[in-house]
PDB file of C-alpha atoms in Angstrom:
ATOM      1  CA  LEU A 289      18.000   1.156  50.012  1.00 72.00           C
ATOM      2  CA  LEU A 290      19.100   0.642  53.605  1.00 70.00           C
ATOM      3  CA  PRO A 291      17.187  -1.549  56.091  1.00 67.00           C
ATOM      4  CA  ASP A 292      15.714   1.522  57.830  1.00 61.00           C
ATOM      5  CA  GLY A 293      14.265   2.756  54.536  1.00 61.00           C
ATOM      6  CA  HIS A 294      16.878   5.467  54.028  1.00 67.00           C
ATOM      7  CA  VAL A 295      18.063   5.888  50.434  1.00 73.00           C
ATOM      8  CA  GLU A 296      21.804   6.275  49.888  1.00 75.00           C
ATOM      9  CA  VAL A 297      22.626   7.612  46.420  1.00 71.00           C
ATOM     10  CA  LEU A 298      25.894   6.191  45.102  1.00 68.00           C
ATOM     11  CA  ARG A 299      25.934   7.909  41.680  1.00 65.00           C
ATOM     12  CA  GLY A 300      24.412  11.135  40.394  1.00 57.00           C
ATOM     13  CA  GLY A 301      24.253  12.488  43.912  1.00 68.00           C
ATOM     14  CA  SER A 302      23.699  16.155  43.059  1.00 85.00           C
ATOM     15  CA  LYS A 303      20.609  15.491  40.959  1.00 90.00           C
ATOM     16  CA  TYR A 304      19.031  13.059  43.386  1.00 90.00           C
ATOM     17  CA  ASN A 305      19.763  15.250  46.380  1.00 91.00           C
ATOM     18  CA  GLU A 306      17.865  18.022  44.599  1.00 94.00           C
ATOM     19  CA  ILE A 307      14.964  15.629  43.949  1.00 95.00           C
ATOM     20  CA  ARG A 308      15.011  14.525  47.586  1.00 94.00           C
ATOM     21  CA  THR A 309      14.773  18.157  48.727  1.00 95.00           C
ATOM     22  CA  MET A 310      11.920  18.871  46.319  1.00 97.00           C
ATOM     23  CA  LEU A 311       9.961  15.848  47.528  1.00 98.00           C
ATOM     24  CA  VAL A 312      10.486  16.680  51.204  1.00 97.00           C
ATOM     25  CA  ASP A 313       9.279  20.249  50.572  1.00 97.00           C
ATOM     26  CA  LEU A 314       6.216  19.180  48.593  1.00 97.00           C
ATOM     27  CA  HIS A 315       5.265  16.616  51.224  1.00 98.00           C
ATOM     28  CA  ALA A 316       5.589  19.283  53.908  1.00 97.00           C
ATOM     29  CA  GLU A 317       3.142  21.414  51.895  1.00 95.00           C
ATOM     30  CA  GLY A 318       0.560  18.615  51.981  1.00 96.00           C
ATOM     31  CA  SER A 319       1.294  16.355  49.014  1.00 97.00           C
ATOM     32  CA  ASN A 320       0.868  12.697  50.001  1.00 97.00           C
ATOM     33  CA  THR A 321       0.702  10.700  46.764  1.00 98.00           C
ATOM     34  CA  LEU A 322       3.155  10.449  43.863  1.00 98.00           C
ATOM     35  CA  THR A 323       3.262   8.790  40.459  1.00 98.00           C
ATOM     36  CA  ASP A 324       6.773   8.099  39.145  1.00 98.00           C
ATOM     37  CA  VAL A 325       6.555   7.903  35.350  1.00 98.00           C
ATOM     38  CA  GLY A 326       9.527   6.087  33.822  1.00 96.00           C
ATOM     39  CA  CYS A 327      10.638   4.876  37.232  1.00 96.00           C
ATOM     40  CA  ASN A 328      13.413   2.549  36.063  1.00 94.00           C
ATOM     41  CA  THR A 329      14.403   0.593  39.204  1.00 92.00           C
ATOM     42  CA  GLY A 330      12.575   2.985  41.487  1.00 94.00           C
ATOM     43  CA  LEU A 331      15.108   5.350  43.019  1.00 93.00           C
ATOM     44  CA  VAL A 332      12.739   8.349  42.966  1.00 96.00           C
ATOM     45  CA  SER A 333       9.879   6.167  44.194  1.00 97.00           C
ATOM     46  CA  PHE A 334      11.959   5.090  47.179  1.00 94.00           C
ATOM     47  CA  LEU A 335      13.011   8.697  47.822  1.00 95.00           C
ATOM     48  CA  ALA A 336       9.339   9.713  47.810  1.00 97.00           C
ATOM     49  CA  HIS A 337       8.434   6.972  50.253  1.00 95.00           C
ATOM     50  CA  HIS A 338      11.251   8.010  52.577  1.00 92.00           C
ATOM     51  CA  ALA A 339      10.130  11.650  52.274  1.00 95.00           C
ATOM     52  CA  GLY A 340       6.774  10.637  53.740  1.00 96.00           C
ATOM     53  CA  PHE A 341       4.519  10.110  50.741  1.00 97.00           C
ATOM     54  CA  LEU A 342       1.782   7.695  51.762  1.00 97.00           C
ATOM     55  CA  ARG A 343       1.219   6.123  48.338  1.00 97.00           C
ATOM     56  CA  VAL A 344       3.611   5.870  45.409  1.00 98.00           C
ATOM     57  CA  SER A 345       2.894   4.421  41.953  1.00 98.00           C
ATOM     58  CA  ALA A 346       5.993   3.415  39.962  1.00 98.00           C
ATOM     59  CA  LEU A 347       5.506   3.004  36.197  1.00 98.00           C
ATOM     60  CA  ASP A 348       7.915   1.813  33.516  1.00 97.00           C
ATOM     61  CA  HIS A 349       7.946   0.008  30.153  1.00 95.00           C
ATOM     62  CA  ASP A 350      10.876  -2.182  31.293  1.00 96.00           C
ATOM     63  CA  ARG A 351       9.286  -5.263  32.862  1.00 96.00           C
ATOM     64  CA  GLU A 352      12.509  -6.303  34.602  1.00 96.00           C
ATOM     65  CA  ALA A 353      12.854  -2.879  36.225  1.00 95.00           C
ATOM     66  CA  VAL A 354       9.229  -3.037  37.378  1.00 97.00           C
ATOM     67  CA  ALA A 355       9.872  -6.489  38.861  1.00 95.00           C
ATOM     68  CA  VAL A 356      12.817  -5.095  40.851  1.00 93.00           C
ATOM     69  CA  VAL A 357      10.739  -2.247  42.296  1.00 94.00           C
ATOM     70  CA  ARG A 358       7.893  -4.586  43.122  1.00 95.00           C
ATOM     71  CA  ALA A 359      10.164  -7.138  44.804  1.00 93.00           C
ATOM     72  CA  VAL A 360      11.926  -4.538  46.960  1.00 92.00           C
ATOM     73  CA  ALA A 361       8.645  -2.872  47.918  1.00 93.00           C
ATOM     74  CA  GLU A 362       7.083  -6.186  48.903  1.00 92.00           C
ATOM     75  CA  THR A 363      10.148  -7.339  50.841  1.00 89.00           C
ATOM     76  CA  ARG A 364      10.366  -4.068  52.772  1.00 89.00           C
ATOM     77  CA  GLN A 365       6.564  -3.709  53.014  1.00 90.00           C
ATOM     78  CA  LEU A 366       6.648  -0.268  51.408  1.00 92.00           C
ATOM     79  CA  ALA A 367       3.536   1.503  50.103  1.00 93.00           C
ATOM     80  CA  ILE A 368       4.842   1.467  46.536  1.00 96.00           C
ATOM     81  CA  GLY A 369       2.961  -0.147  43.676  1.00 97.00           C
ATOM     82  CA  ALA A 370       4.921  -0.949  40.510  1.00 97.00           C
ATOM     83  CA  GLU A 371       3.407  -1.755  37.147  1.00 97.00           C
ATOM     84  CA  TYR A 372       4.194  -2.029  33.464  1.00 97.00           C
ATOM     85  CA  PHE A 373       3.327   1.144  31.562  1.00 96.00           C
ATOM     86  CA  THR A 374       3.869   2.442  28.043  1.00 94.00           C
ATOM     87  CA  PHE A 375       4.021   6.230  27.769  1.00 95.00           C
ATOM     88  CA  GLY A 376       1.126   7.670  25.798  1.00 91.00           C
ATOM     89  CA  GLN A 377      -0.996   4.530  25.569  1.00 91.00           C
ATOM     90  CA  ARG A 378      -3.247   5.054  28.596  1.00 93.00           C
ATOM     91  CA  ALA A 379      -3.980   7.577  31.305  1.00 94.00           C
ATOM     92  CA  ILE A 380      -1.393   8.131  34.022  1.00 96.00           C
ATOM     93  CA  PRO A 381      -2.746   7.367  37.524  1.00 95.00           C
ATOM     94  CA  GLU A 382      -3.643  10.572  39.362  1.00 95.00           C
ATOM     95  CA  ALA A 383      -1.519  11.743  42.276  1.00 97.00           C
ATOM     96  CA  ASP A 384      -0.731  14.947  44.125  1.00 97.00           C
ATOM     97  CA  VAL A 385       2.684  14.911  42.437  1.00 97.00           C
ATOM     98  CA  VAL A 386       3.623  13.396  39.090  1.00 98.00           C
ATOM     99  CA  PHE A 387       7.351  12.909  38.533  1.00 98.00           C
ATOM    100  CA  CYS A 388       8.846  12.454  35.050  1.00 98.00           C
ATOM    101  CA  GLY A 389      12.590  11.902  34.969  1.00 96.00           C
ATOM    102  CA  ALA A 390      14.848  11.996  31.923  1.00 92.00           C
ATOM    103  CA  LEU A 391      12.403  10.828  29.277  1.00 94.00           C
ATOM    104  CA  ILE A 392      11.422  13.968  27.359  1.00 94.00           C
ATOM    105  CA  HIS A 393      14.053  13.383  24.666  1.00 91.00           C
ATOM    106  CA  TRP A 394      12.672   9.875  24.095  1.00 91.00           C
ATOM    107  CA  VAL A 395       8.965  10.682  23.919  1.00 92.00           C
ATOM    108  CA  PHE A 396       9.375  13.939  21.959  1.00 91.00           C
ATOM    109  CA  CYS A 397       9.242  12.005  18.695  1.00 86.00           C
ATOM    110  CA  LEU A 398      11.028   8.687  19.052  1.00 84.00           C
ATOM    111  CA  THR A 399       9.194   6.269  21.359  1.00 85.00           C
ATOM    112  CA  ALA A 400       5.690   7.771  21.569  1.00 85.00           C
ATOM    113  CA  ASP A 401       3.250   9.273  19.095  1.00 80.00           C
ATOM    114  CA  PHE A 402       3.323  12.953  20.094  1.00 89.00           C
ATOM    115  CA  GLN A 403       4.798  14.280  16.806  1.00 87.00           C
ATOM    116  CA  GLY A 404       7.247  16.557  18.575  1.00 91.00           C
ATOM    117  CA  ASN A 405       4.507  18.516  20.317  1.00 94.00           C
ATOM    118  CA  PHE A 406       5.662  19.598  23.780  1.00 96.00           C
ATOM    119  CA  THR A 407       2.226  20.910  24.741  1.00 95.00           C
ATOM    120  CA  ARG A 408       0.583  17.560  24.037  1.00 94.00           C
ATOM    121  CA  ILE A 409       3.265  15.713  26.024  1.00 96.00           C
ATOM    122  CA  LEU A 410       2.985  18.038  29.003  1.00 96.00           C
ATOM    123  CA  GLN A 411      -0.806  18.026  29.020  1.00 94.00           C
ATOM    124  CA  TYR A 412      -0.752  14.233  28.948  1.00 95.00           C
ATOM    125  CA  VAL A 413       1.329  14.073  32.141  1.00 96.00           C
ATOM    126  CA  ALA A 414      -0.016  17.199  33.881  1.00 95.00           C
ATOM    127  CA  VAL A 415      -3.630  16.091  33.730  1.00 94.00           C
ATOM    128  CA  ALA A 416      -2.720  13.435  36.314  1.00 95.00           C
ATOM    129  CA  ALA A 417      -0.933  15.890  38.632  1.00 96.00           C
ATOM    130  CA  LYS A 418      -3.436  17.233  41.137  1.00 94.00           C
ATOM    131  CA  LYS A 419      -0.925  19.657  42.643  1.00 95.00           C
ATOM    132  CA  TYR A 420       2.527  19.495  41.070  1.00 97.00           C
ATOM    133  CA  LEU A 421       4.401  18.142  38.080  1.00 97.00           C
ATOM    134  CA  ILE A 422       8.148  17.589  38.436  1.00 98.00           C
ATOM    135  CA  ILE A 423       9.732  17.088  35.045  1.00 98.00           C
ATOM    136  CA  GLU A 424      13.348  16.861  33.936  1.00 98.00           C
ATOM    137  CA  TRP A 425      14.352  18.764  30.812  1.00 97.00           C
ATOM    138  CA  VAL A 426      17.256  17.318  28.823  1.00 96.00           C
ATOM    139  CA  ALA A 427      18.767  20.183  26.818  1.00 95.00           C
ATOM    140  CA  PRO A 428      20.055  19.729  23.236  1.00 93.00           C
ATOM    141  CA  GLU A 429      23.646  20.079  24.433  1.00 94.00           C
ATOM    142  CA  ASP A 430      23.336  17.132  26.845  1.00 93.00           C
ATOM    143  CA  ALA A 431      26.151  14.634  26.277  1.00 92.00           C
ATOM    144  CA  ALA A 432      23.901  11.565  26.160  1.00 89.00           C
ATOM    145  CA  LEU A 433      21.446  13.200  23.780  1.00 89.00           C
ATOM    146  CA  ARG A 434      24.267  14.238  21.463  1.00 88.00           C
ATOM    147  CA  GLU A 435      25.888  10.806  21.592  1.00 89.00           C
ATOM    148  CA  PHE A 436      22.732   8.832  20.812  1.00 86.00           C
ATOM    149  CA  HIS A 437      21.106  11.416  18.480  1.00 84.00           C
ATOM    150  CA  HIS A 438      17.601  10.905  19.887  1.00 81.00           C
ATOM    151  CA  VAL A 439      15.982  13.818  18.085  1.00 80.00           C
ATOM    152  CA  GLU A 440      17.713  13.077  14.782  1.00 79.00           C
ATOM    153  CA  LYS A 441      16.123   9.614  14.868  1.00 78.00           C
ATOM    154  CA  CYS A 442      12.547  10.947  14.905  1.00 79.00           C
ATOM    155  CA  HIS A 443      10.079   8.773  13.028  1.00 64.00           C
ATOM    156  CA  ASN A 444       8.453  11.709  11.211  1.00 66.00           C
ATOM    157  CA  LYS A 445      11.127  14.361  11.376  1.00 63.00           C
ATOM    158  CA  GLY A 446       9.460  16.590   8.800  1.00 66.00           C
ATOM    159  CA  ALA A 447       6.143  16.670  10.682  1.00 78.00           C
ATOM    160  CA  LEU A 448       7.382  17.850  14.074  1.00 87.00           C
ATOM    161  CA  HIS A 449       5.267  20.500  15.743  1.00 90.00           C
ATOM    162  CA  ASP A 450       8.070  22.074  17.819  1.00 89.00           C
ATOM    163  CA  THR A 451      11.803  22.523  17.602  1.00 90.00           C
ATOM    164  CA  TYR A 452      13.566  20.558  20.319  1.00 93.00           C
ATOM    165  CA  SER A 453      14.722  23.607  22.274  1.00 95.00           C
ATOM    166  CA  THR A 454      14.669  24.876  25.835  1.00 96.00           C
ATOM    167  CA  ALA A 455      12.582  27.894  24.818  1.00 97.00           C
ATOM    168  CA  ALA A 456       9.894  25.731  23.194  1.00 96.00           C
ATOM    169  CA  PHE A 457       9.775  23.411  26.189  1.00 97.00           C
ATOM    170  CA  ILE A 458       9.407  26.238  28.712  1.00 97.00           C
ATOM    171  CA  ALA A 459       6.695  27.861  26.597  1.00 97.00           C
ATOM    172  CA  ALA A 460       4.774  24.582  26.704  1.00 96.00           C
ATOM    173  CA  LEU A 461       5.250  24.310  30.480  1.00 96.00           C
ATOM    174  CA  HIS A 462       3.307  27.543  30.867  1.00 95.00           C
ATOM    175  CA  THR A 463       0.280  25.917  29.202  1.00 93.00           C
ATOM    176  CA  VAL A 464      -0.148  23.474  32.097  1.00 95.00           C
ATOM    177  CA  GLY A 465       0.687  25.609  35.115  1.00 95.00           C
ATOM    178  CA  THR A 466       3.119  27.925  36.852  1.00 94.00           C
ATOM    179  CA  ILE A 467       6.799  27.139  37.290  1.00 96.00           C
ATOM    180  CA  ALA A 468       7.301  27.129  41.057  1.00 96.00           C
ATOM    181  CA  GLN A 469      11.020  26.376  40.976  1.00 95.00           C
ATOM    182  CA  SER A 470      13.778  24.948  38.817  1.00 96.00           C
ATOM    183  CA  ARG A 471      17.201  23.465  39.486  1.00 96.00           C
ATOM    184  CA  THR A 472      19.800  23.124  36.728  1.00 95.00           C
ATOM    185  CA  ILE A 473      22.590  20.550  36.888  1.00 93.00           C
ATOM    186  CA  GLY A 474      24.758  20.558  33.791  1.00 92.00           C
ATOM    187  CA  ALA A 475      22.554  20.292  30.702  1.00 94.00           C
ATOM    188  CA  ARG A 476      19.537  19.080  32.661  1.00 95.00           C
ATOM    189  CA  THR A 477      16.947  21.079  34.568  1.00 97.00           C
ATOM    190  CA  LEU A 478      14.359  19.876  37.049  1.00 97.00           C
ATOM    191  CA  PHE A 479      11.187  21.961  36.846  1.00 98.00           C
ATOM    192  CA  VAL A 480       8.526  21.966  39.560  1.00 97.00           C
ATOM    193  CA  VAL A 481       5.251  23.133  38.015  1.00 97.00           C
ATOM    194  CA  ARG A 482       2.191  24.028  40.052  1.00 96.00           C
ATOM    195  CA  THR A 483      -0.553  22.658  37.831  1.00 94.00           C
ATOM    196  CA  ALA A 484      -3.382  24.992  36.894  1.00 80.00           C
ATOM    197  CA  ALA A 485      -6.868  23.855  37.883  1.00 63.00           C
ATOM    198  CA  LYS A 486      -8.540  25.623  34.948  1.00 53.00           C
ATOM    199  CA  VAL A 487      -6.175  23.986  32.477  1.00 59.00           C
ATOM    200  CA  LEU A 488      -6.758  20.557  33.944  1.00 62.00           C
ATOM    201  CA  GLU A 489     -10.526  21.052  33.989  1.00 63.00           C
ATOM    202  CA  SER A 490     -10.411  21.915  30.296  1.00 61.00           C
ATOM    203  CA  LEU A 491      -8.561  18.646  29.705  1.00 61.00           C
ATOM    204  CA  GLY A 492     -11.351  16.647  31.313  1.00 55.00           C
ATOM    205  CA  THR A 493     -10.459  16.509  35.010  1.00 48.00           C
ATOM    206  CA  SER A 494     -12.402  17.739  37.998  1.00 43.00           C
TER     207      SER A 494
END
């Protein structure tokens, strides 16, 4: 993060350049707030701030990562709030845009209690997205997923609702809104979903 607030991506440039473009476009359409779920050390949060978002909430279960985001935001006087958050244990703060990076393969059945149900996972995050959900899909052929065997380590493997597949994930996306765009880089795809008001109302939002 440069002194003028510009973000220079040193690794994974293609993916983060795509995210930067998405955020700039969504801000231009009128989105002004963003919640970054699983923010790590805040790269997407800083990109959102630089894109013009007026308020950014950065959430992660790693307390040290949260401390980094908070320290940088305070030092640079950026409108970014960072806090400890465990996926699935409480409501996600509402924002025009909710961003979920590469966490689907973790929360599918390993680190949260969603029993391999993509619809439940997506409804949980989409209910907080007043306009758009940006979510990264990690396909079964992804090198990291294959190396660490996330899905094979499921707590209740026999009780999974869905098969961990691209088709099942996309089908679940359609339950929370309309896919506005997608960008695929290797085995990962960034989906921008325009959330459906009727769906969100049925889940208890106004």
